[in-house]
Short mmCIF file of C-alpha atoms (C1' of nucleotides) in Angstrom, two decimals:
data_model
loop_
_atom_site.label_atom_id
_atom_site.label_comp_id
_atom_site.label_asym_id
_atom_site.label_seq_id
_atom_site.Cartn_x
_atom_site.Cartn_y
_atom_site.Cartn_z
CA MET A 1 -131.64 -58.83 -44.80
CA THR A 2 -131.32 -56.22 -47.69
CA ARG A 3 -132.42 -58.55 -51.01
CA ILE A 4 -130.75 -58.01 -53.97
CA ALA A 5 -132.03 -56.11 -57.13
CA ALA A 6 -131.97 -58.72 -59.79
CA LYS A 7 -129.85 -61.69 -61.28
CA THR A 8 -129.29 -61.54 -65.03
CA PRO A 9 -131.03 -64.82 -66.59
CA SER A 10 -128.29 -65.58 -68.59
CA ASP A 11 -126.00 -66.57 -65.90
CA ASP A 12 -124.15 -69.20 -68.13
CA VAL A 13 -120.56 -68.79 -67.33
CA ASP A 14 -118.45 -68.68 -64.28
CA GLY A 15 -116.90 -65.35 -65.50
CA ASP A 16 -120.34 -63.39 -65.43
CA ALA A 17 -121.39 -61.88 -62.59
CA GLY A 18 -124.69 -60.17 -63.62
CA ALA A 19 -125.96 -57.40 -61.76
CA LEU A 20 -124.32 -57.65 -58.78
CA ASP A 21 -121.52 -55.23 -57.54
CA VAL A 22 -118.43 -55.73 -55.24
CA GLY A 23 -119.44 -53.06 -52.97
CA ARG A 24 -116.49 -51.25 -51.01
CA LEU A 25 -114.12 -53.52 -53.04
CA GLN A 26 -114.41 -50.84 -55.61
CA GLU A 27 -112.56 -48.20 -53.64
CA HIS A 28 -109.40 -50.67 -52.83
CA VAL A 29 -106.63 -49.86 -55.12
CA GLY A 30 -105.10 -53.39 -54.74
CA TYR A 31 -108.36 -54.87 -56.18
CA ALA A 32 -108.37 -52.60 -59.05
CA LEU A 33 -104.67 -53.46 -59.71
CA ARG A 34 -105.68 -57.26 -59.98
CA ARG A 35 -108.53 -56.92 -61.81
CA ALA A 36 -106.57 -54.38 -64.60
CA GLN A 37 -103.54 -56.65 -64.40
CA LEU A 38 -105.60 -59.77 -65.07
CA ALA A 39 -107.43 -58.29 -68.32
CA VAL A 40 -103.99 -56.60 -69.36
CA PHE A 41 -102.01 -59.95 -69.14
CA GLN A 42 -104.70 -61.95 -70.52
CA ASP A 43 -104.54 -59.81 -73.72
CA PHE A 44 -100.85 -60.17 -73.63
CA ILE A 45 -100.95 -63.65 -73.56
CA GLN A 46 -102.99 -64.21 -76.28
CA THR A 47 -100.97 -61.57 -78.26
CA MET A 48 -97.78 -63.75 -77.42
CA GLU A 49 -98.86 -66.95 -78.56
CA LYS A 50 -97.90 -66.09 -82.18
CA VAL A 51 -94.35 -66.03 -81.02
CA ALA A 52 -94.82 -68.78 -78.09
CA LEU A 53 -93.50 -66.45 -75.50
CA ARG A 54 -94.98 -65.89 -72.00
CA PRO A 55 -94.49 -62.79 -70.18
CA ALA A 56 -91.60 -63.73 -68.29
CA GLN A 57 -89.68 -64.96 -71.01
CA TYR A 58 -90.26 -62.12 -73.14
CA SER A 59 -89.02 -59.89 -70.38
CA VAL A 60 -85.73 -61.69 -70.30
CA LEU A 61 -85.15 -61.65 -74.04
CA LEU A 62 -85.71 -57.90 -74.04
CA VAL A 63 -83.23 -57.30 -71.11
CA MET A 64 -80.74 -59.91 -72.59
CA ASP A 65 -80.91 -57.45 -75.80
CA THR A 66 -80.60 -54.19 -73.85
CA HIS A 67 -77.74 -55.65 -71.86
CA PRO A 68 -75.84 -58.27 -73.49
CA GLY A 69 -73.24 -60.32 -71.24
CA LEU A 70 -75.03 -59.88 -67.82
CA LYS A 71 -74.70 -63.00 -65.63
CA GLN A 72 -78.13 -64.99 -64.82
CA THR A 73 -78.18 -63.57 -61.29
CA GLU A 74 -77.94 -60.32 -62.69
CA ILE A 75 -80.99 -60.65 -64.81
CA ALA A 76 -82.92 -62.57 -62.43
CA ALA A 77 -82.41 -59.77 -59.92
CA LEU A 78 -83.40 -56.99 -62.20
CA LEU A 79 -86.73 -58.57 -63.14
CA GLY A 80 -87.44 -59.96 -59.42
CA ILE A 81 -86.98 -63.57 -60.33
CA LYS A 82 -85.23 -65.96 -57.90
CA ARG A 83 -82.10 -67.17 -59.29
CA THR A 84 -83.55 -70.58 -58.72
CA ASN A 85 -86.48 -70.41 -60.87
CA PHE A 86 -84.27 -68.81 -63.31
CA VAL A 87 -82.71 -71.53 -64.68
CA ALA A 88 -85.24 -73.41 -65.88
CA LEU A 89 -86.38 -70.38 -67.80
CA VAL A 90 -83.00 -69.56 -69.36
CA ASP A 91 -82.97 -73.54 -70.12
CA GLU A 92 -85.67 -73.51 -72.29
CA LEU A 93 -84.58 -70.41 -74.03
CA GLU A 94 -81.33 -71.90 -74.96
CA GLN A 95 -82.91 -74.98 -76.05
CA ARG A 96 -85.18 -73.20 -78.38
CA GLY A 97 -82.10 -71.62 -79.63
CA LEU A 98 -83.02 -68.15 -78.48
CA ALA A 99 -80.53 -67.34 -76.11
CA GLU A 100 -76.94 -69.18 -75.24
CA ARG A 101 -74.91 -69.08 -71.90
CA ALA A 102 -71.35 -68.27 -72.68
CA PRO A 103 -68.57 -68.83 -70.01
CA SER A 104 -67.62 -65.85 -68.39
CA PRO A 105 -63.99 -64.74 -69.13
CA THR A 106 -63.54 -63.11 -65.77
CA ASP A 107 -65.20 -65.43 -63.58
CA ARG A 108 -65.66 -69.41 -64.07
CA ARG A 109 -68.45 -69.74 -61.77
CA SER A 110 -71.11 -67.35 -63.88
CA ASN A 111 -72.75 -67.70 -67.49
CA ALA A 112 -72.80 -64.49 -69.60
CA LEU A 113 -76.34 -64.54 -71.40
CA TYR A 114 -76.72 -63.26 -74.90
CA LEU A 115 -79.37 -63.72 -77.38
CA THR A 116 -78.67 -65.45 -80.72
CA LYS A 117 -79.51 -64.52 -83.98
CA ALA A 118 -82.80 -66.53 -84.06
CA GLY A 119 -83.56 -64.70 -80.34
CA LYS A 120 -82.95 -61.31 -81.75
CA ALA A 121 -85.23 -62.28 -84.73
CA LEU A 122 -88.03 -63.40 -82.64
CA LEU A 123 -87.80 -60.67 -80.16
CA ALA A 124 -88.34 -58.33 -83.12
CA ARG A 125 -91.40 -60.19 -84.26
CA ALA A 126 -92.41 -60.09 -80.62
CA GLU A 127 -91.81 -56.46 -79.80
CA LYS A 128 -93.94 -55.86 -83.16
CA THR A 129 -97.02 -57.74 -81.72
CA VAL A 130 -96.99 -56.12 -78.50
CA THR A 131 -96.88 -52.80 -79.91
CA GLU A 132 -100.41 -53.67 -81.33
CA HIS A 133 -101.21 -55.01 -77.81
CA GLU A 134 -100.16 -51.46 -76.33
CA GLN A 135 -102.09 -49.83 -78.87
CA ARG A 136 -105.23 -51.71 -77.96
CA LEU A 137 -104.78 -50.42 -74.40
CA ILE A 138 -103.97 -47.00 -75.64
CA GLY A 139 -107.51 -47.23 -77.35
CA LEU A 140 -109.03 -47.71 -74.04
CA ILE A 141 -107.22 -44.90 -72.09
CA GLY A 142 -105.39 -42.52 -74.36
CA VAL A 143 -101.70 -41.68 -74.97
CA GLU A 144 -102.13 -38.85 -72.06
CA GLY A 145 -103.98 -41.78 -69.98
CA LYS A 146 -101.03 -44.17 -70.51
CA ARG A 147 -98.45 -41.45 -69.61
CA GLN A 148 -100.44 -40.89 -66.33
CA LEU A 149 -100.87 -44.63 -65.55
CA LEU A 150 -97.28 -45.38 -65.92
CA GLY A 151 -96.29 -42.25 -63.79
CA LEU A 152 -98.53 -43.34 -60.90
CA LEU A 153 -97.83 -47.12 -61.00
CA SER A 154 -93.99 -46.41 -60.84
CA LYS A 155 -94.77 -44.43 -57.59
CA LEU A 156 -96.46 -47.41 -56.14
CA ALA A 157 -93.79 -49.69 -57.22
CA GLU A 158 -91.66 -47.94 -54.78
CA LEU A 159 -93.64 -49.31 -51.83
CA GLY A 160 -91.87 -52.52 -52.43
CA MET B 1 -71.08 -55.56 -76.53
CA THR B 2 -72.21 -52.55 -74.81
CA ARG B 3 -70.63 -53.18 -71.38
CA ILE B 4 -72.76 -51.52 -68.42
CA ALA B 5 -71.80 -49.11 -66.20
CA ALA B 6 -71.64 -50.59 -62.78
CA LYS B 7 -72.57 -53.28 -60.33
CA THR B 8 -73.30 -51.99 -56.83
CA PRO B 9 -71.27 -53.92 -54.54
CA SER B 10 -73.77 -54.09 -51.88
CA ASP B 11 -75.74 -56.88 -54.14
CA ASP B 12 -76.56 -59.02 -51.14
CA VAL B 13 -80.20 -60.28 -51.65
CA ASP B 14 -82.33 -61.41 -55.03
CA GLY B 15 -84.17 -58.27 -54.83
CA ASP B 16 -81.68 -55.36 -55.67
CA ALA B 17 -80.68 -54.90 -59.36
CA GLY B 18 -77.93 -52.13 -58.74
CA ALA B 19 -77.83 -49.33 -61.26
CA LEU B 20 -79.24 -51.54 -64.39
CA ASP B 21 -82.03 -50.59 -66.12
CA VAL B 22 -85.07 -52.73 -67.88
CA GLY B 23 -85.03 -50.74 -70.81
CA ARG B 24 -87.74 -50.72 -73.24
CA LEU B 25 -89.74 -52.95 -70.54
CA GLN B 26 -90.29 -49.79 -68.75
CA GLU B 27 -92.94 -48.54 -71.63
CA HIS B 28 -95.04 -51.70 -70.97
CA VAL B 29 -98.21 -51.15 -69.33
CA GLY B 30 -98.47 -54.90 -68.18
CA TYR B 31 -95.10 -54.80 -66.83
CA ALA B 32 -95.67 -51.36 -64.39
CA LEU B 33 -98.87 -53.32 -63.69
CA ARG B 34 -97.16 -56.23 -62.61
CA ARG B 35 -94.53 -54.56 -60.29
CA ALA B 36 -97.07 -52.07 -58.94
CA GLN B 37 -99.59 -54.88 -57.91
CA LEU B 38 -96.94 -56.78 -56.41
CA ALA B 39 -95.41 -53.87 -54.48
CA VAL B 40 -99.08 -53.28 -53.33
CA PHE B 41 -100.19 -56.46 -52.74
CA GLN B 42 -97.29 -56.96 -50.48
CA ASP B 43 -98.08 -54.00 -48.28
CA PHE B 44 -101.88 -55.18 -48.08
CA ILE B 45 -100.93 -58.94 -47.20
CA GLN B 46 -98.73 -57.44 -44.22
CA THR B 47 -101.13 -55.40 -43.07
CA MET B 48 -103.65 -57.98 -43.10
CA GLU B 49 -101.55 -60.42 -41.09
CA LYS B 50 -102.97 -58.72 -37.81
CA VAL B 51 -106.32 -60.49 -38.89
CA ALA B 52 -104.65 -63.39 -40.62
CA LEU B 53 -106.77 -62.77 -43.89
CA ARG B 54 -105.38 -63.28 -47.31
CA PRO B 55 -106.69 -60.83 -49.81
CA ALA B 56 -109.05 -63.60 -51.47
CA GLN B 57 -110.71 -64.15 -47.93
CA TYR B 58 -111.02 -60.50 -47.18
CA SER B 59 -112.86 -59.67 -50.65
CA VAL B 60 -115.23 -62.67 -49.65
CA LEU B 61 -116.10 -61.39 -46.62
CA LEU B 62 -116.76 -57.82 -47.60
CA VAL B 63 -118.86 -59.13 -50.43
CA MET B 64 -120.71 -61.42 -48.09
CA ASP B 65 -121.38 -58.18 -45.83
CA THR B 66 -122.37 -56.17 -49.06
CA HIS B 67 -124.81 -58.81 -50.17
CA PRO B 68 -125.94 -61.11 -47.80
CA GLY B 69 -127.31 -64.65 -48.53
CA LEU B 70 -125.75 -64.92 -51.80
CA LYS B 71 -125.34 -68.39 -53.26
CA GLN B 72 -121.57 -69.74 -53.62
CA THR B 73 -121.70 -69.73 -57.23
CA GLU B 74 -123.12 -65.76 -57.29
CA ILE B 75 -120.24 -64.87 -54.92
CA ALA B 76 -117.42 -66.67 -56.70
CA ALA B 77 -118.26 -65.31 -60.07
CA LEU B 78 -118.46 -61.99 -58.77
CA LEU B 79 -115.10 -62.29 -57.79
CA GLY B 80 -113.62 -63.94 -60.48
CA ILE B 81 -113.18 -67.03 -58.52
CA LYS B 82 -113.78 -70.56 -59.86
CA ARG B 83 -116.50 -72.28 -58.00
CA THR B 84 -114.41 -75.17 -57.79
CA ASN B 85 -111.77 -73.25 -55.93
CA PHE B 86 -114.08 -71.26 -54.10
CA VAL B 87 -115.18 -74.66 -51.82
CA ALA B 88 -111.97 -74.85 -49.73
CA LEU B 89 -112.27 -70.97 -49.28
CA VAL B 90 -115.56 -70.98 -47.77
CA ASP B 91 -114.67 -74.33 -45.74
CA GLU B 92 -112.11 -72.33 -43.89
CA LEU B 93 -114.19 -69.52 -43.30
CA GLU B 94 -116.60 -71.74 -41.85
CA GLN B 95 -114.36 -73.37 -39.87
CA ARG B 96 -112.95 -70.33 -38.23
CA GLY B 97 -116.35 -69.28 -37.39
CA LEU B 98 -116.41 -66.15 -39.70
CA ALA B 99 -119.03 -67.47 -42.11
CA GLU B 100 -122.09 -69.95 -42.72
CA ARG B 101 -123.64 -71.91 -45.09
CA ALA B 102 -127.53 -71.80 -44.59
CA PRO B 103 -129.70 -73.82 -46.70
CA SER B 104 -131.71 -71.98 -49.25
CA PRO B 105 -135.04 -71.77 -48.70
CA THR B 106 -135.66 -71.57 -52.57
CA ASP B 107 -133.09 -73.85 -53.78
CA ARG B 108 -132.23 -77.20 -52.04
CA ARG B 109 -128.95 -77.25 -53.93
CA SER B 110 -127.47 -74.28 -53.17
CA ASN B 111 -125.96 -72.53 -49.81
CA ALA B 112 -126.99 -69.18 -48.92
CA LEU B 113 -123.80 -67.35 -47.17
CA TYR B 114 -123.79 -65.13 -44.32
CA LEU B 115 -121.42 -63.34 -42.18
CA THR B 116 -121.45 -64.30 -38.33
CA LYS B 117 -121.18 -62.02 -35.68
CA ALA B 118 -117.28 -62.93 -35.20
CA GLY B 119 -117.25 -62.47 -38.92
CA LYS B 120 -118.58 -59.02 -38.99
CA ALA B 121 -116.50 -58.31 -36.32
CA LEU B 122 -113.09 -58.97 -37.74
CA LEU B 123 -114.22 -57.68 -40.82
CA ALA B 124 -114.61 -54.14 -39.10
CA ARG B 125 -111.22 -54.58 -37.61
CA ALA B 126 -109.79 -55.41 -41.14
CA GLU B 127 -111.27 -52.76 -43.17
CA LYS B 128 -110.12 -50.36 -40.27
CA THR B 129 -106.60 -51.59 -41.12
CA VAL B 130 -106.88 -51.49 -44.72
CA THR B 131 -107.86 -48.11 -44.28
CA GLU B 132 -104.14 -47.36 -42.82
CA HIS B 133 -103.11 -49.12 -45.99
CA GLU B 134 -104.89 -47.18 -48.45
CA GLN B 135 -103.58 -44.00 -46.68
CA ARG B 136 -99.97 -45.04 -47.15
CA LEU B 137 -100.77 -45.46 -51.03
CA ILE B 138 -102.55 -42.20 -51.28
CA GLY B 139 -99.45 -40.68 -49.60
CA LEU B 140 -97.65 -41.98 -52.64
CA ILE B 141 -99.69 -40.60 -55.24
CA GLY B 142 -102.22 -38.14 -53.42
CA VAL B 143 -106.00 -38.26 -53.39
CA GLU B 144 -106.21 -36.99 -56.79
CA GLY B 145 -103.62 -39.59 -58.04
CA LYS B 146 -105.90 -42.75 -56.52
CA ARG B 147 -108.81 -41.13 -58.12
CA GLN B 148 -107.41 -41.03 -61.85
CA LEU B 149 -105.78 -44.29 -61.11
CA LEU B 150 -109.15 -45.96 -60.36
CA GLY B 151 -110.64 -44.45 -63.41
CA LEU B 152 -107.75 -45.30 -65.57
CA LEU B 153 -107.75 -49.34 -64.22
CA SER B 154 -111.61 -50.10 -64.59
CA LYS B 155 -111.05 -48.72 -68.33
CA LEU B 156 -108.39 -51.27 -68.64
CA ALA B 157 -110.04 -54.12 -66.84
CA GLU B 158 -112.97 -53.62 -69.66
CA LEU B 159 -110.41 -55.61 -71.75
CA GLY B 160 -111.08 -58.70 -70.08
"C1'" DT C 1 -130.90 -81.57 -69.51
"C1'" DA C 2 -129.12 -77.91 -66.83
"C1'" DT C 3 -127.18 -76.30 -62.38
"C1'" DT C 4 -124.97 -76.43 -57.51
"C1'" DG C 5 -121.58 -77.97 -54.72
"C1'" DT C 6 -118.11 -81.27 -54.44
"C1'" DT C 7 -113.52 -83.95 -55.05
"C1'" DA C 8 -109.78 -85.08 -57.21
"C1'" DT C 9 -106.19 -83.51 -60.13
"C1'" DA C 10 -102.47 -80.70 -62.51
"C1'" DC C 11 -100.29 -76.92 -64.07
"C1'" DT C 12 -98.14 -72.69 -63.33
"C1'" DC C 13 -95.23 -69.29 -60.18
"C1'" DT C 14 -92.91 -68.71 -56.44
"C1'" DA C 15 -90.47 -69.68 -52.16
"C1'" DT C 16 -86.66 -72.58 -49.29
"C1'" DA C 17 -82.99 -75.40 -48.41
"C1'" DA C 18 -78.93 -77.65 -49.90
"C1'" DC C 19 -75.26 -79.20 -52.95
"C1'" DT C 20 -70.98 -78.08 -56.45
"C1'" DA C 21 -67.69 -75.35 -58.47
"C1'" DT C 22 -65.44 -71.58 -58.28
"C1'" DA C 23 -63.95 -67.20 -55.94
"C1'" DT D 1 -66.20 -67.55 -46.15
"C1'" DA D 2 -69.28 -66.10 -49.87
"C1'" DT D 3 -71.06 -66.26 -54.38
"C1'" DA D 4 -73.07 -68.51 -58.84
"C1'" DG D 5 -75.51 -72.37 -60.47
"C1'" DT D 6 -77.92 -75.90 -59.97
"C1'" DT D 7 -81.39 -79.61 -58.10
"C1'" DA D 8 -85.32 -80.96 -55.14
"C1'" DT D 9 -89.16 -79.76 -53.07
"C1'" DA D 10 -92.98 -77.40 -50.99
"C1'" DG D 11 -96.84 -74.19 -51.39
"C1'" DA D 12 -100.04 -70.77 -53.15
"C1'" DG D 13 -103.17 -69.69 -57.07
"C1'" DT D 14 -105.97 -71.45 -61.16
"C1'" DA D 15 -107.33 -74.69 -64.48
"C1'" DT D 16 -110.56 -78.94 -66.04
"C1'" DA D 17 -113.11 -83.54 -65.52
"C1'" DA D 18 -116.34 -85.84 -63.07
"C1'" DC D 19 -119.89 -87.21 -59.89
"C1'" DA D 20 -124.22 -86.83 -56.47
"C1'" DA D 21 -128.12 -84.27 -55.35
"C1'" DT D 22 -131.79 -81.22 -56.86
"C1'" DA D 23 -133.72 -78.36 -60.61
#
DNA sequence: TATTGTTATACTCTATAACTATA
DNA sequence: TATAGTTATAGAGTATAACAATA
């Protein structure tokens, strides 16, 4: 029944929604999380085009740097990636010469994963541009805001 | 080089990662957002199984209730859904008798969308269970935490 | 010409089943 | 028997191109 206020005339692209609001959805944590995650990832992905790394690839390189020699399954589990989907991901990193599968000395079934020299170099470049990305976020919410946010998000992540 | 502390013996499922940490990834807002969003959505989806609604369907019903008579394109844009992907979504809601496409009196190209009586009833049930879900989240971060979180997330969403 | 709804299509992520070689 | 890596496959979600009807 209630007719809505106005519709902006410049309604060209799909992304714009004019003066309309999403109503009670605004109070839902899940909805706010999704919108923020979309915006932040979009900026992150754009940032990482410079080094041609997708978010998952970047996270894998970083973990390989932090924990050299882990098995595929261990890294996959650590990042919440199914080990079946992890295969192609490692394939690509290996084909690009960024990482390598080495035979595990203790278990001939498993691959120990290591960064190559090129992988370490690219990761260093990647982390530098990621810092710029994080600085943009801090520009929006402040250093204290980021600290608060990380605390709140880690508590929510305990739900899983 | 650095050998890692220990691997939990009970390493049954993919989801567990033992005592390992993700290193510098921990400080990335995008990573924290993704993990929290995954956990919260998982709880939300499970909650909504009772009314057989996926997140997108729920958000559409809610917007249709807040703004009755909007065109398909308007609702799609408001929720960041491509209008081409919105067609099947509305199809399903209509086939389930929850929503209806009415001819717009002013523009014969467009459909005005309305909730049916059944749609309003299901939405009411859905919102009640969503309240329980939100209460679980508040149990983790508190009312004040939720208020802070929504403020921070809406600032980050401005990036898009 | 531009817009609304639509179909067809493709690409990424994610999820499950089943195989092999090792343990 | 169980686990590590692998393949094949299927399902969501999301993206673009093109068309008919209407503006």
